[in-house]
CSV table of C-alpha atoms in Angstrom, one decimal:
chain,number,residue,atom,x,y,z
A,1,MET,CA,10.8,88.7,2.6
A,2,HIS,CA,11.0,86.9,-0.7
A,3,VAL,CA,7.6,84.8,-2.0
A,4,LEU,CA,7.4,82.4,-4.8
A,5,VAL,CA,4.2,83.1,-6.1
A,6,VAL,CA,2.3,80.5,-8.1
A,7,GLU,CA,-0.4,80.4,-10.2
A,8,ASP,CA,-2.1,79.9,-13.8
A,9,HIS,CA,-4.0,82.8,-14.4
A,10,ALA,CA,-2.0,85.9,-15.6
A,11,ASP,CA,-4.4,88.4,-14.2
A,12,THR,CA,-4.6,87.0,-10.6
A,13,ARG,CA,-0.8,86.4,-10.7
A,14,ALA,CA,-0.5,89.8,-11.4
A,15,VAL,CA,-2.7,91.5,-8.7
A,16,LEU,CA,-0.8,89.2,-6.4
A,17,SER,CA,2.4,90.6,-7.6
A,18,ALA,CA,1.6,93.7,-7.4
A,19,LEU,CA,-0.2,94.0,-4.0
A,20,LEU,CA,2.8,91.8,-2.0
A,21,ASN,CA,5.1,94.3,-3.6
A,22,ARG,CA,3.5,97.4,-2.2
A,23,CYS,CA,3.8,95.6,1.3
A,24,GLY,CA,7.8,95.1,0.3
A,25,CYS,CA,7.8,91.6,-0.6
A,26,ARG,CA,10.2,90.8,-3.5
A,27,ILE,CA,8.3,88.5,-5.9
A,28,VAL,CA,9.0,85.8,-8.4
A,29,THR,CA,6.2,84.0,-10.2
A,30,ALA,CA,5.5,80.6,-11.6
A,31,LYS,CA,2.5,79.8,-13.9
A,32,ASN,CA,2.8,76.0,-13.3
A,33,ILE,CA,4.6,73.4,-11.3
A,34,THR,CA,7.1,72.9,-13.3
A,35,GLU,CA,8.4,76.8,-13.3
A,36,ALA,CA,8.2,76.4,-9.8
A,37,ARG,CA,10.4,73.7,-8.9
A,38,ARG,CA,13.0,75.4,-11.3
A,39,ARG,CA,12.7,78.4,-9.4
A,40,LEU,CA,13.0,77.0,-6.3
A,41,GLU,CA,16.2,74.9,-7.5
A,42,GLU,CA,17.8,78.1,-8.3
A,43,MET,CA,16.6,80.7,-5.6
A,44,SER,CA,15.9,80.5,-1.6
A,45,PHE,CA,12.5,82.0,-0.6
A,46,ASP,CA,10.8,82.6,2.9
A,47,VAL,CA,7.0,81.7,1.5
A,48,LEU,CA,5.8,79.7,-1.0
A,49,LEU,CA,2.2,81.1,-2.4
A,50,SER,CA,0.6,78.6,-4.5
A,51,ASP,CA,-2.8,78.1,-6.3
A,52,LEU,CA,-3.7,73.9,-6.0
A,53,ALA,CA,-5.2,73.3,-9.4
A,54,LEU,CA,-2.3,74.3,-12.0
A,55,PRO,CA,-1.8,72.7,-14.9
A,56,ASP,CA,0.7,70.4,-14.9
A,57,GLY,CA,-0.4,69.0,-11.5
A,58,ASP,CA,-1.6,69.6,-8.1
A,59,GLY,CA,-0.5,72.3,-5.7
A,60,ILE,CA,-0.4,69.6,-3.1
A,61,ASP,CA,2.5,68.2,-4.7
A,62,LEU,CA,4.5,71.1,-5.2
A,63,VAL,CA,4.3,72.0,-1.5
A,64,ARG,CA,6.0,68.4,-0.8
A,65,ALA,CA,8.4,68.7,-3.2
A,66,ALA,CA,9.1,72.7,-2.5
A,67,LYS,CA,9.8,71.5,1.5
A,68,GLN,CA,12.5,68.8,0.6
A,69,ILE,CA,14.2,71.7,-1.7
A,70,GLN,CA,14.3,74.0,0.7
A,71,PRO,CA,12.9,75.3,4.6
A,72,LEU,CA,9.7,77.8,3.6
A,73,LYS,CA,6.3,78.7,4.7
A,74,ALA,CA,3.9,77.3,2.6
A,75,ILE,CA,0.3,79.4,1.8
A,76,ALA,CA,-2.4,78.0,-0.3
A,77,LEU,CA,-4.6,79.9,-2.0
A,78,THR,CA,-7.4,78.3,-3.8
A,79,GLY,CA,-10.9,77.9,-5.1
A,80,ARG,CA,-10.8,74.8,-3.3
A,81,ALA,CA,-12.7,75.5,0.1
A,82,SER,CA,-14.1,72.2,1.7
A,83,GLU,CA,-13.0,71.3,5.5
A,84,GLN,CA,-11.7,68.1,3.4
A,85,GLU,CA,-9.4,69.5,1.0
A,86,ARG,CA,-8.4,72.5,3.6
A,87,SER,CA,-7.3,69.5,5.9
A,88,ALA,CA,-5.5,67.8,2.7
A,89,GLY,CA,-3.9,71.1,1.9
A,90,LEU,CA,-2.5,71.8,5.8
A,91,ALA,CA,-1.2,67.6,6.3
A,92,ALA,CA,0.6,67.7,2.8
A,93,GLY,CA,2.8,70.7,4.5
A,94,PHE,CA,1.0,74.0,3.7
A,95,ASP,CA,0.9,76.1,6.6
A,96,CYS,CA,-1.9,78.4,5.8
A,97,TYR,CA,-4.9,77.8,3.6
A,98,LEU,CA,-6.8,80.6,2.5
A,99,THR,CA,-9.1,80.4,-0.3
A,100,LYS,CA,-10.4,82.8,-2.9
A,101,PRO,CA,-11.3,85.3,-3.5
A,102,ILE,CA,-8.8,86.8,-1.8
A,103,ASP,CA,-8.7,87.8,1.4
A,104,PHE,CA,-5.9,90.5,1.6
A,105,GLN,CA,-5.5,91.2,5.2
A,106,ALA,CA,-5.9,87.5,5.7
A,107,LEU,CA,-3.1,87.2,3.3
A,108,ARG,CA,-0.6,90.2,5.0
A,109,GLU,CA,-1.4,88.3,8.3
A,110,SER,CA,-0.1,84.6,7.2
A,111,LEU,CA,3.0,86.5,5.9
A,112,GLY,CA,3.5,88.3,9.0
A,113,ILE,CA,3.3,91.9,8.0
A,114,PRO,CA,0.7,93.9,9.9
A,115,ALA,CA,-1.5,96.5,8.3
A,116,GLY,CA,0.3,99.5,6.9
A,117,GLU,CA,3.4,97.9,7.4
A,118,ARG,CA,6.3,96.5,4.6
A,119,ALA,CA,8.3,93.9,5.1
A,120,THR,CA,11.2,94.2,7.0
A,121,ALA,CA,14.9,94.6,5.9
A,122,ARG,CA,16.2,91.5,7.0
A,123,GLN,CA,13.2,90.0,5.0
A,124,ARG,CA,13.5,91.4,1.9
A,125,SER,CA,17.5,90.6,2.3
A,126,SER,CA,16.6,86.7,1.8
A,127,ALA,CA,16.1,87.3,-2.1
A,128,LEU,CA,19.2,86.3,-3.1
A,129,PRO,CA,19.8,83.5,-5.2
A,130,LYS,CA,21.0,80.3,-3.4
A,131,THR,CA,24.6,80.5,-4.7
A,132,ALA,CA,25.3,83.9,-3.1
A,133,ARG,CA,23.5,83.1,0.1
A,134,PRO,CA,26.4,82.4,2.8
A,135,GLU,CA,25.4,79.0,4.4
A,136,ALA,CA,24.2,78.6,7.6
A,137,PRO,CA,26.5,77.0,10.5
């Protein structure tokens, strides 16, 4: 499974990357929306895992743009815990809305990775640059 992690805090980005890597995911990171959009245009991803409060904009704007660039599952990981913000995130295109502090088991479940398992080989094989992936018929 190829995951784009968008998080402006370096420590959180590193922890998420390490934990997801241990689950067998291939991780690419971005610290802001500008970097994330560039990565989305260069590579194919299965999942976008994004904070909402980013230095150059809102993760809600990012998820809308990401889903126009490529089909992927989108998971919000944020400190914004109100029901109104959750509803807005889901309406904008996030498939899951998780709040901080990170509940890693809930994150694994959102990714479809059962406890104690790694991402499947099929999920990992999707981590090819867009130019190297065969086009669907």
